[in-house]
PDB file of C-alpha atoms and ligand atoms in Angstrom:
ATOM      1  CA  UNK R   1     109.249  38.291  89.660  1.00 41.00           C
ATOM      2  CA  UNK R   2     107.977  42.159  89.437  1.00 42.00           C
ATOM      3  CA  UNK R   3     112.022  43.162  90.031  1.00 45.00           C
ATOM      4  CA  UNK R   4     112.361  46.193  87.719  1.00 43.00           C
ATOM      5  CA  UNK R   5     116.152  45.914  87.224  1.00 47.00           C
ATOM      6  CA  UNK R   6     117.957  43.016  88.314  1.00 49.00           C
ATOM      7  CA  UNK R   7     121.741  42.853  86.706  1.00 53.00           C
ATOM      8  CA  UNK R   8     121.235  39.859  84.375  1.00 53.00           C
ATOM      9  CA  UNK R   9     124.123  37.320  84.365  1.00 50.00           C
ATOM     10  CA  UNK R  10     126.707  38.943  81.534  1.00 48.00           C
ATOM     11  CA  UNK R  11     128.796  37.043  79.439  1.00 51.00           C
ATOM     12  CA  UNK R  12     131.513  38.100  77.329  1.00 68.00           C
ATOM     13  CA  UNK R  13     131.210  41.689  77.683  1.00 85.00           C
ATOM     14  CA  UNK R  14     127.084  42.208  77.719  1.00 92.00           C
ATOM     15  CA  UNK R  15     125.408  43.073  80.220  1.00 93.00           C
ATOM     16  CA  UNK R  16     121.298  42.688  79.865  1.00 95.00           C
ATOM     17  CA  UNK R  17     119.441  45.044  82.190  1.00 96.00           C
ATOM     18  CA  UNK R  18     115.741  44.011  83.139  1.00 97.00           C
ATOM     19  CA  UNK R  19     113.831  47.440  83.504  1.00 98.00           C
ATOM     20  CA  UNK R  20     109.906  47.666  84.730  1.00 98.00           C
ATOM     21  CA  UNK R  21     107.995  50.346  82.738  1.00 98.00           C
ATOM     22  CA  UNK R  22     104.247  51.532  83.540  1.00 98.00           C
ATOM     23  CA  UNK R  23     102.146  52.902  80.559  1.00 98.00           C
ATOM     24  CA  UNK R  24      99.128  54.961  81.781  1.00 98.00           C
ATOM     25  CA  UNK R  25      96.471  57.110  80.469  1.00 98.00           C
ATOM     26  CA  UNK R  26      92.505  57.074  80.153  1.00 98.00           C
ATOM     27  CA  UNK R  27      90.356  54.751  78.794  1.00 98.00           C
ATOM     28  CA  UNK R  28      90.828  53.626  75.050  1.00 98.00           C
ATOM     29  CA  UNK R  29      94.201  56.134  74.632  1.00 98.00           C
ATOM     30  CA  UNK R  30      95.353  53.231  72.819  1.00 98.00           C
ATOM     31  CA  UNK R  31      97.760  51.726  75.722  1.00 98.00           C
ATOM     32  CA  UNK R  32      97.526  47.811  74.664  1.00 98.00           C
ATOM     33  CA  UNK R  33      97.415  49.183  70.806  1.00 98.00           C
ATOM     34  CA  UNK R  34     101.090  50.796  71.305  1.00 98.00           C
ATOM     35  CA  UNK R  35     102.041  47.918  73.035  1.00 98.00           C
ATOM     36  CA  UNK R  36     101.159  45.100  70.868  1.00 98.00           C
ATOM     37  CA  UNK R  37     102.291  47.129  67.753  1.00 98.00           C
ATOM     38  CA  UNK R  38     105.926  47.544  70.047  1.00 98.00           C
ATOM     39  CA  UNK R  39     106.072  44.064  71.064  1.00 98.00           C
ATOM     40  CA  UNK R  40     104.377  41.961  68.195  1.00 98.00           C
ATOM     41  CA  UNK R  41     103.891  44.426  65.553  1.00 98.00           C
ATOM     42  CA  UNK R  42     100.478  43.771  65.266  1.00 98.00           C
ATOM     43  CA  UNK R  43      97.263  46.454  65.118  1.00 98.00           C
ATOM     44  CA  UNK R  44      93.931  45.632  65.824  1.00 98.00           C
ATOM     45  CA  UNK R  45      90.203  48.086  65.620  1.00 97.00           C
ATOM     46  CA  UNK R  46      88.562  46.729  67.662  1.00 97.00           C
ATOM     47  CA  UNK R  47      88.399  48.225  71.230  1.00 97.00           C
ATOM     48  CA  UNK R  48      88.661  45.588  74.209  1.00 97.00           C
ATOM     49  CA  UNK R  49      89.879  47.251  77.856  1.00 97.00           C
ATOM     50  CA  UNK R  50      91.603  45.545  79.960  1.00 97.00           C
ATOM     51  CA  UNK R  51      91.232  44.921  83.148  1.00 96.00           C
ATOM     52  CA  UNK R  52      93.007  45.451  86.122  1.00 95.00           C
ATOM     53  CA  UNK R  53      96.971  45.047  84.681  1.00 97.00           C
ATOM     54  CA  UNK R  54      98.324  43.208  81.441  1.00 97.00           C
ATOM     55  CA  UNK R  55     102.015  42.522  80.784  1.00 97.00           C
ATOM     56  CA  UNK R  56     103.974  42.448  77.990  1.00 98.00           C
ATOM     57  CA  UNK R  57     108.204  41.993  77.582  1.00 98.00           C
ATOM     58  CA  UNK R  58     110.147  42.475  75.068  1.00 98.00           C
ATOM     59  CA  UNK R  59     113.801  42.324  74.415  1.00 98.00           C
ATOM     60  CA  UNK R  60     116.075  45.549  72.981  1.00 97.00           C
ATOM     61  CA  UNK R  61     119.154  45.350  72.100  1.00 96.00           C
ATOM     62  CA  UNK R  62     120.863  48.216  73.097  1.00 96.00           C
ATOM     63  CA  UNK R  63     124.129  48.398  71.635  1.00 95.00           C
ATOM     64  CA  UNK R  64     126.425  45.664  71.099  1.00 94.00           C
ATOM     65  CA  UNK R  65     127.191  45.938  74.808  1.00 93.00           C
ATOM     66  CA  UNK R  66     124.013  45.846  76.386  1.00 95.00           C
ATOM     67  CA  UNK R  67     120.846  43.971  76.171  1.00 97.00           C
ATOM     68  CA  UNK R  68     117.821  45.658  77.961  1.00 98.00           C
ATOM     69  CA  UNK R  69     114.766  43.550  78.724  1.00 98.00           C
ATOM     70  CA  UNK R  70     111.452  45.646  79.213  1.00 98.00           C
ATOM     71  CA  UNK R  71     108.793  44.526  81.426  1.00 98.00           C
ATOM     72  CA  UNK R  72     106.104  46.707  80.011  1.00 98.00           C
ATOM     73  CA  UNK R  73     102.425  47.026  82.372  1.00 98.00           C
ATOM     74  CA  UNK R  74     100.190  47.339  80.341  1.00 98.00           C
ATOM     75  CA  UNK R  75      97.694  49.822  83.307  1.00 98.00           C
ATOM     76  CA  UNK R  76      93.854  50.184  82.439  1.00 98.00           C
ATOM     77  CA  UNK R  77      92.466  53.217  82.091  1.00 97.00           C
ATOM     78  CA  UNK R  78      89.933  52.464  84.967  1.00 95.00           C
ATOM     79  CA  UNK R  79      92.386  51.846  87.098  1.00 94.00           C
ATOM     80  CA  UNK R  80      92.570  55.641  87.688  1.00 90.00           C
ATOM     81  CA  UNK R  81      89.482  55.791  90.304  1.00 86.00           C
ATOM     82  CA  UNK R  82      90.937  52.316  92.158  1.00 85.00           C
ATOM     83  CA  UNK R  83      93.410  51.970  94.481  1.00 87.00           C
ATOM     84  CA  UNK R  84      95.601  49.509  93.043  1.00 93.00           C
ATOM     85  CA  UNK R  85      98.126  51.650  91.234  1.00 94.00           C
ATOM     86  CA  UNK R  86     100.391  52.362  94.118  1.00 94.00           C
ATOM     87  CA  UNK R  87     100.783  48.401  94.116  1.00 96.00           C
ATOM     88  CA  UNK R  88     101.203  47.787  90.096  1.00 97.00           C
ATOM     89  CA  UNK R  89     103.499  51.146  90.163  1.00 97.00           C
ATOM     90  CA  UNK R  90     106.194  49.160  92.602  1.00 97.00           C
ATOM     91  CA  UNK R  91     110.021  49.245  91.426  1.00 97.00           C
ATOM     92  CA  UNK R  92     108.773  50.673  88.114  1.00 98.00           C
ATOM     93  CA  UNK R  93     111.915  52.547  86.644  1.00 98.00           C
ATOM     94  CA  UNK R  94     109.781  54.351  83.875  1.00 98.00           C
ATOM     95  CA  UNK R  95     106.704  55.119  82.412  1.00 98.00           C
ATOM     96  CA  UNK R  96     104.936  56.099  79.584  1.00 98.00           C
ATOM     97  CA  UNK R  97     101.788  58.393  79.760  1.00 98.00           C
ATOM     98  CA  UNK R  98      99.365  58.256  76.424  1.00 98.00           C
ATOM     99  CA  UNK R  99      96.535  60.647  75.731  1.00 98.00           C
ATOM    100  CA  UNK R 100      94.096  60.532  72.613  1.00 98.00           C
ATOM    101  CA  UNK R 101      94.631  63.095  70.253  1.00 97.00           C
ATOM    102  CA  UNK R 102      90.764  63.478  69.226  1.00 97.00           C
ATOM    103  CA  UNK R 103      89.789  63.483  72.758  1.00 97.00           C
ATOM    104  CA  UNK R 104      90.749  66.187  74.579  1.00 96.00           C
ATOM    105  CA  UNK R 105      89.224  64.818  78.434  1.00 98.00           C
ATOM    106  CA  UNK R 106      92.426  62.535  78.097  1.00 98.00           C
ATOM    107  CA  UNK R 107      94.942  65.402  78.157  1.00 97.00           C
ATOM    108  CA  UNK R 108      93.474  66.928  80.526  1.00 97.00           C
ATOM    109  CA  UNK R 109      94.077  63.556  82.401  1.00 98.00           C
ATOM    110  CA  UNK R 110      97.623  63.591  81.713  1.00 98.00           C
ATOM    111  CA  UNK R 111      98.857  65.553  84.462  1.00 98.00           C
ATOM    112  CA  UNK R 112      96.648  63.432  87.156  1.00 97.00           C
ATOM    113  CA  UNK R 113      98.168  60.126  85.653  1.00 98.00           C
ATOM    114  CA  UNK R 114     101.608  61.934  86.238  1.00 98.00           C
ATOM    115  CA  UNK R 115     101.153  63.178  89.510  1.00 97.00           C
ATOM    116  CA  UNK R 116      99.709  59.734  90.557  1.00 96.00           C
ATOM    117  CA  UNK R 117     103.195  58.258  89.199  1.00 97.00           C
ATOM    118  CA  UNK R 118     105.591  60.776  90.800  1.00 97.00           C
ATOM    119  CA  UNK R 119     103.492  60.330  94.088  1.00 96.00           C
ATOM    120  CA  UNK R 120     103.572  56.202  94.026  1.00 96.00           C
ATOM    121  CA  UNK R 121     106.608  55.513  93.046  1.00 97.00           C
ATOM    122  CA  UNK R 122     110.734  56.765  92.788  1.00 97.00           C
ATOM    123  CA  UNK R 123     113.816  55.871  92.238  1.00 95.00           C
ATOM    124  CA  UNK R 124     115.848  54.597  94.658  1.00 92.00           C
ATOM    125  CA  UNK R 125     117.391  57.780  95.046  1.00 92.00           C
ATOM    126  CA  UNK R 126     114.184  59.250  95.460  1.00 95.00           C
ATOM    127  CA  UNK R 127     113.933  60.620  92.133  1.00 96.00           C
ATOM    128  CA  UNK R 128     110.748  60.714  90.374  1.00 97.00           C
ATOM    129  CA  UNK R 129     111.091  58.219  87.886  1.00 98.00           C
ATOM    130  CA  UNK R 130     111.515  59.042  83.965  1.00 98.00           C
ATOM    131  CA  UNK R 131     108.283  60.070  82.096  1.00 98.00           C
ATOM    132  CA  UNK R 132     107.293  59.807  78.082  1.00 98.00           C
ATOM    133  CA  UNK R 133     104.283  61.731  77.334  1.00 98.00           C
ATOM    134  CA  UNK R 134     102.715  60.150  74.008  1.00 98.00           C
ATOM    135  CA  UNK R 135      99.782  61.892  71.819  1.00 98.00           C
ATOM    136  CA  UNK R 136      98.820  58.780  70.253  1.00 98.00           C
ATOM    137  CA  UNK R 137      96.172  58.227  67.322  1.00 98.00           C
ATOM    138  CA  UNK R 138      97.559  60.929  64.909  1.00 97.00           C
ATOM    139  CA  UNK R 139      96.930  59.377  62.507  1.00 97.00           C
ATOM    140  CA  UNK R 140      93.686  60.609  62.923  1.00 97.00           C
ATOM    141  CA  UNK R 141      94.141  64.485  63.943  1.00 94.00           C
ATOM    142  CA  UNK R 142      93.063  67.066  61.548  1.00 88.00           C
ATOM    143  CA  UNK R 143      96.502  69.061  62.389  1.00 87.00           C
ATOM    144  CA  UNK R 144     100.046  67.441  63.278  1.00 85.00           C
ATOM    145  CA  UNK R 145     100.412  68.460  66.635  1.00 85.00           C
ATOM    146  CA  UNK R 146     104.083  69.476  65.787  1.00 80.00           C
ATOM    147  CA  UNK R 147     102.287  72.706  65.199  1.00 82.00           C
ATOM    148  CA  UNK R 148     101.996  73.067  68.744  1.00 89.00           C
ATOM    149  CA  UNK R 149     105.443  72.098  69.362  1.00 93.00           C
ATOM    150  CA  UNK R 150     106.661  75.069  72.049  1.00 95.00           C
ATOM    151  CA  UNK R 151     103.065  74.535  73.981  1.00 95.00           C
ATOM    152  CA  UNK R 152     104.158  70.905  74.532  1.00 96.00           C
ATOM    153  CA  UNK R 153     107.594  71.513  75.037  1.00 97.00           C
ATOM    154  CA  UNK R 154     106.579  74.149  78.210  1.00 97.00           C
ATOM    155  CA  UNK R 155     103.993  71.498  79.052  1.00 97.00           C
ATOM    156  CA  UNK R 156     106.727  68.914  79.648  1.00 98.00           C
ATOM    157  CA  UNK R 157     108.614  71.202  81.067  1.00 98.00           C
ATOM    158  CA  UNK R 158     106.122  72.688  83.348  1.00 98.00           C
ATOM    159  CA  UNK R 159     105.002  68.757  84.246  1.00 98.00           C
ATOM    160  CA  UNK R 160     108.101  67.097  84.270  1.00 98.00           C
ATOM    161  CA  UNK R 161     108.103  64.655  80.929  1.00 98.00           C
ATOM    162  CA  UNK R 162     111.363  63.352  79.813  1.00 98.00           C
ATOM    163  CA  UNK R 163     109.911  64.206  76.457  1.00 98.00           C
ATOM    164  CA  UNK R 164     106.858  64.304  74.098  1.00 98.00           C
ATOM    165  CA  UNK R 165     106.261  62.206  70.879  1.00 98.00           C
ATOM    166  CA  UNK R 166     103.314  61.933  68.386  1.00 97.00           C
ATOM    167  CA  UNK R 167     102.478  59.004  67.908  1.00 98.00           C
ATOM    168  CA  UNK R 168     100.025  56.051  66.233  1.00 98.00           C
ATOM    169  CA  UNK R 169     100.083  52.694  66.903  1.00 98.00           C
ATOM    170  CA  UNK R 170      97.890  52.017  63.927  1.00 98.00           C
ATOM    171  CA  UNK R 171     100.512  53.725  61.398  1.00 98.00           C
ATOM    172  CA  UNK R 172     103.228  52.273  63.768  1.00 98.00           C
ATOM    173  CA  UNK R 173     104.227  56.034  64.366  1.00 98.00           C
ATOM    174  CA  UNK R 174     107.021  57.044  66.392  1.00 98.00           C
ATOM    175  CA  UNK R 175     106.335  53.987  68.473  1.00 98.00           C
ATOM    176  CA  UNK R 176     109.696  52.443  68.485  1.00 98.00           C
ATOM    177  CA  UNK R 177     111.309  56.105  68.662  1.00 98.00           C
ATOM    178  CA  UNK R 178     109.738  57.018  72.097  1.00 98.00           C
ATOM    179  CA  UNK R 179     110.129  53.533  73.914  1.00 98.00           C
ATOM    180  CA  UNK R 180     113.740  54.088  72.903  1.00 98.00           C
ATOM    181  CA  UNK R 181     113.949  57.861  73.620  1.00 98.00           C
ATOM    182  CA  UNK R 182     112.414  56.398  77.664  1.00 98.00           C
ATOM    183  CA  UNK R 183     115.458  53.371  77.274  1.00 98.00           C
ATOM    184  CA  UNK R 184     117.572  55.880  77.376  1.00 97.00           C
ATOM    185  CA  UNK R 185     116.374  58.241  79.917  1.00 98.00           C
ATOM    186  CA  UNK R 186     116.633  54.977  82.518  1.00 98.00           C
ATOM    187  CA  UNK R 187     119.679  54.081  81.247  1.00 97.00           C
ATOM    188  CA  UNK R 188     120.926  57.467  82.182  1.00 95.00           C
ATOM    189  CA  UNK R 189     119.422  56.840  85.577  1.00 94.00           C
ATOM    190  CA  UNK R 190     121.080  53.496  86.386  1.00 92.00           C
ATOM    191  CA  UNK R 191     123.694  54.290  88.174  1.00 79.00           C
ATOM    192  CA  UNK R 192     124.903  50.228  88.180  1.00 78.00           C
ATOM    193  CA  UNK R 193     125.776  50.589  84.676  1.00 76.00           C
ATOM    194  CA  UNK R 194     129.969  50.777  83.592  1.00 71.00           C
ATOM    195  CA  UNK R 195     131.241  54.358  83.170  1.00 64.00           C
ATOM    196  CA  UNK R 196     132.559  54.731  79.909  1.00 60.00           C
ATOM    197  CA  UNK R 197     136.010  54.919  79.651  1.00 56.00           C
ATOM    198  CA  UNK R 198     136.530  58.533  79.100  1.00 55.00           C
ATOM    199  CA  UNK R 199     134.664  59.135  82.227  1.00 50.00           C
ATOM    200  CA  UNK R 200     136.932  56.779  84.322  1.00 48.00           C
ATOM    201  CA  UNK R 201     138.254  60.387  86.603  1.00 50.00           C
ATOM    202  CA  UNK R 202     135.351  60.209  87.131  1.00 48.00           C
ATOM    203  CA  UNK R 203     134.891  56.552  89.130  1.00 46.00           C
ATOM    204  CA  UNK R 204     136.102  57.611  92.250  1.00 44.00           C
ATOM    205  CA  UNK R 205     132.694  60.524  92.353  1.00 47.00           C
ATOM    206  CA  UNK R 206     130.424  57.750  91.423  1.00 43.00           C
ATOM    207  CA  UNK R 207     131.438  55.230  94.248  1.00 43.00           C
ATOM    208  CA  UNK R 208     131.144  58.008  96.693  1.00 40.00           C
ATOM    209  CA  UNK R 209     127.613  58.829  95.855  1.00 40.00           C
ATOM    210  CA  UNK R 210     126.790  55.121  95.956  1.00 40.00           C
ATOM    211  CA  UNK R 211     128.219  54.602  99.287  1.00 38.00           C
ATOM    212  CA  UNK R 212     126.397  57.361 100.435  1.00 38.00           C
ATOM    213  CA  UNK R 213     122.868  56.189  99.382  1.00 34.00           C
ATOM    214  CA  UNK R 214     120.581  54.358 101.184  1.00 35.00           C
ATOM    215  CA  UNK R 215     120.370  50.960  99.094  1.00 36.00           C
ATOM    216  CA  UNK R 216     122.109  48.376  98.175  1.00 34.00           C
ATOM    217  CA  UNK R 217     124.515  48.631  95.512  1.00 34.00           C
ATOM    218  CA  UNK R 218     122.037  46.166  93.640  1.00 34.00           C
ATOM    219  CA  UNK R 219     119.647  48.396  92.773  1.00 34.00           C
ATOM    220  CA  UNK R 220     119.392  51.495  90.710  1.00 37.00           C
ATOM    221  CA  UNK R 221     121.436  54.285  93.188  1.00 36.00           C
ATOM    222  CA  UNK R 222     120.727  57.759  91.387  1.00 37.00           C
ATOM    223  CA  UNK R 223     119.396  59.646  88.460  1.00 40.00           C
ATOM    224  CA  UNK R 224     120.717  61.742  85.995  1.00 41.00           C
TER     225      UNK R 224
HETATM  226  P1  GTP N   1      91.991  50.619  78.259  1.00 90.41           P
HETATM  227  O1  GTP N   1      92.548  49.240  78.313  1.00 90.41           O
HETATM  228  O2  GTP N   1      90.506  50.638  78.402  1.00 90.41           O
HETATM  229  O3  GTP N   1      92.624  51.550  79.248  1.00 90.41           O
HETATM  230  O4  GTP N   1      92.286  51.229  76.768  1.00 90.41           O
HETATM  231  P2  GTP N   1      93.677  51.276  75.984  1.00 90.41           P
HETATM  232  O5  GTP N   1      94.361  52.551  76.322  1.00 90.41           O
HETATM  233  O6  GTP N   1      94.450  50.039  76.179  1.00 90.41           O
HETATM  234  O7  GTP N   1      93.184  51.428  74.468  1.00 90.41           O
HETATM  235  P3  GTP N   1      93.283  50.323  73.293  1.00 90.41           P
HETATM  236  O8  GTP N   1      94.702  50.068  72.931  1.00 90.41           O
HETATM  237  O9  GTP N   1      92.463  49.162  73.651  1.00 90.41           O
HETATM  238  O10 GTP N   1      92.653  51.144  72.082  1.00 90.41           O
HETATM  239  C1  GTP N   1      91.352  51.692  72.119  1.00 90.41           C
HETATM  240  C2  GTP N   1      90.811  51.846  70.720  1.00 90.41           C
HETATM  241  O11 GTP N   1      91.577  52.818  69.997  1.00 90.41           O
HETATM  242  C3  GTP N   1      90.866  50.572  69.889  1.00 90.41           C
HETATM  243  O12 GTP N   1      89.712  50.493  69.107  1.00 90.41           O
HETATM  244  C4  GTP N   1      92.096  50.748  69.019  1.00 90.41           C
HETATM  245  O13 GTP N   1      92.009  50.077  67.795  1.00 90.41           O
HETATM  246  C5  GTP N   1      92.094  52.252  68.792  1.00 90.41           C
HETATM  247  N1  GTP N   1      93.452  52.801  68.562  1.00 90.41           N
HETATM  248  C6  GTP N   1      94.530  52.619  69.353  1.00 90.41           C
HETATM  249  N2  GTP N   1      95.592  53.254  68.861  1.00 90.41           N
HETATM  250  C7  GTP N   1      95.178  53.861  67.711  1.00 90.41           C
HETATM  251  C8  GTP N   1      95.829  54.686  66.732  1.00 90.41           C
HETATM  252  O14 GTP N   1      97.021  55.014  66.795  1.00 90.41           O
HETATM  253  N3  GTP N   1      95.052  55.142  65.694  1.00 90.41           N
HETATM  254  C9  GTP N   1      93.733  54.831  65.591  1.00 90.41           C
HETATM  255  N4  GTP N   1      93.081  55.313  64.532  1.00 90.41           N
HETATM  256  N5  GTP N   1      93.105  54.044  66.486  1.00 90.41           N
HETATM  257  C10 GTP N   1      93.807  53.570  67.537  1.00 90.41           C
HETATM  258 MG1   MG N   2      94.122  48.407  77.335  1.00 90.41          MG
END
């Protein structure tokens, strides 16, 4: 089931969330490489590209409340010049764009893999959906790219990232820190979940804007 966020049944008082989330970039950014060092911990050197889609999921625990299931697609880099994206991008409720810090053709991708996203898919508010922009392989850059910091921080701005991270999935980098850094951006967009309890004046607003929307109180109603 390609569902991006289907309330799980909840016991006690956790709730488990099941969110889709694309990762995109060129060719050899190192999209399998963050994802099999997030999921399995592993790193490998040797370069094999996938083809077409790959899927990983892994399970989060939130807090002691919540439980968030990530379906992670796993895009190829090819996939850029075929038309199957607007299919894979369906119901996605994030994504996560990589580039290749020694290669600078793949940041100049970045903002095409970004467009593509905001033009494929939303949220069912029509939102564009949360973005994490990730400068992977720093481990081998001659200069951290924090040096840089306010050109990436207007870049985001500019394109509409959530946020930017350096990262490395062969030093396991920063690779935990952005997936959750994009948890929580969704999170924030997920209208389904409980308003805290300090926020309960504020219940009344919340059903209004729900009743309002266009879908079905199933699925994700607004964003942040
Ligand atoms: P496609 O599937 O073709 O789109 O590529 P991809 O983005 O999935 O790249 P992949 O993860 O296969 O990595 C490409 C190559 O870069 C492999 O040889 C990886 O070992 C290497 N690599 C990935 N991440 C890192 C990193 O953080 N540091 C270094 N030094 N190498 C990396
Ligand atoms: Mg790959």
């Amino acid at each position: 089931d390609v569902c991006s966020s289907d309330l799980m049944a909840s016991g006690d008082d956790v709730r488990e969330y099941l969110y889709k989330v694309l990762v995109v970039g060129d060719l050899g950014t190192g999209k399998t490489s963050l994802i099999k060092r997030f999921v399995h911990n592993l790193f490998s050197s040797q370069y094999k590209a996938t083809i077409g889609v790959d899927f990983a999921l892994k399970v989060v625990e939130w807090d002691p409340q919540t439980i968030v299931r990530l379906q992670l697609w796993d895009i190829a880099g090819q996939e850029r010049f075929g038309n199957m994206t607007r299919v894979y991008y369906k119901e996605a409720v994030g994504a996560i764009v990589v580039f290749d810090v020694t290669r600078p053709p793949t940041f100049e991708a970045v903002s095409k893999w970004k467009t593509d996203v905001d033009k494929k898919v939303r949220l069912p508010n029509d939102d564009p959906i949360p973005v994490v922009l990730l400068a992977n392989k720093c481990d081998l850059a001659k200069e951290p790219l924090t040096n840089e910091k306010h050109m990436m921080d207007k870049y985001c701005a500019q394109h509409g990232f959530a946020g930017w991270f350096e990262a490395s999935a062969k030093e396991n980098i920063n690779v935990e820190a952005s997936v959750r850094f994009l948890i929580s951006k969704i999170l924030e967009c997920d209208t389904r979940r409980p308003v805290p309890a300090d926020d309960a004046d504020r219940i009344t607003l919340s059903d209004e804007a729900t009743s309002h929307g266009k879908n079905k109180p199933k699925t994700a109603g607004g964003c942040c």
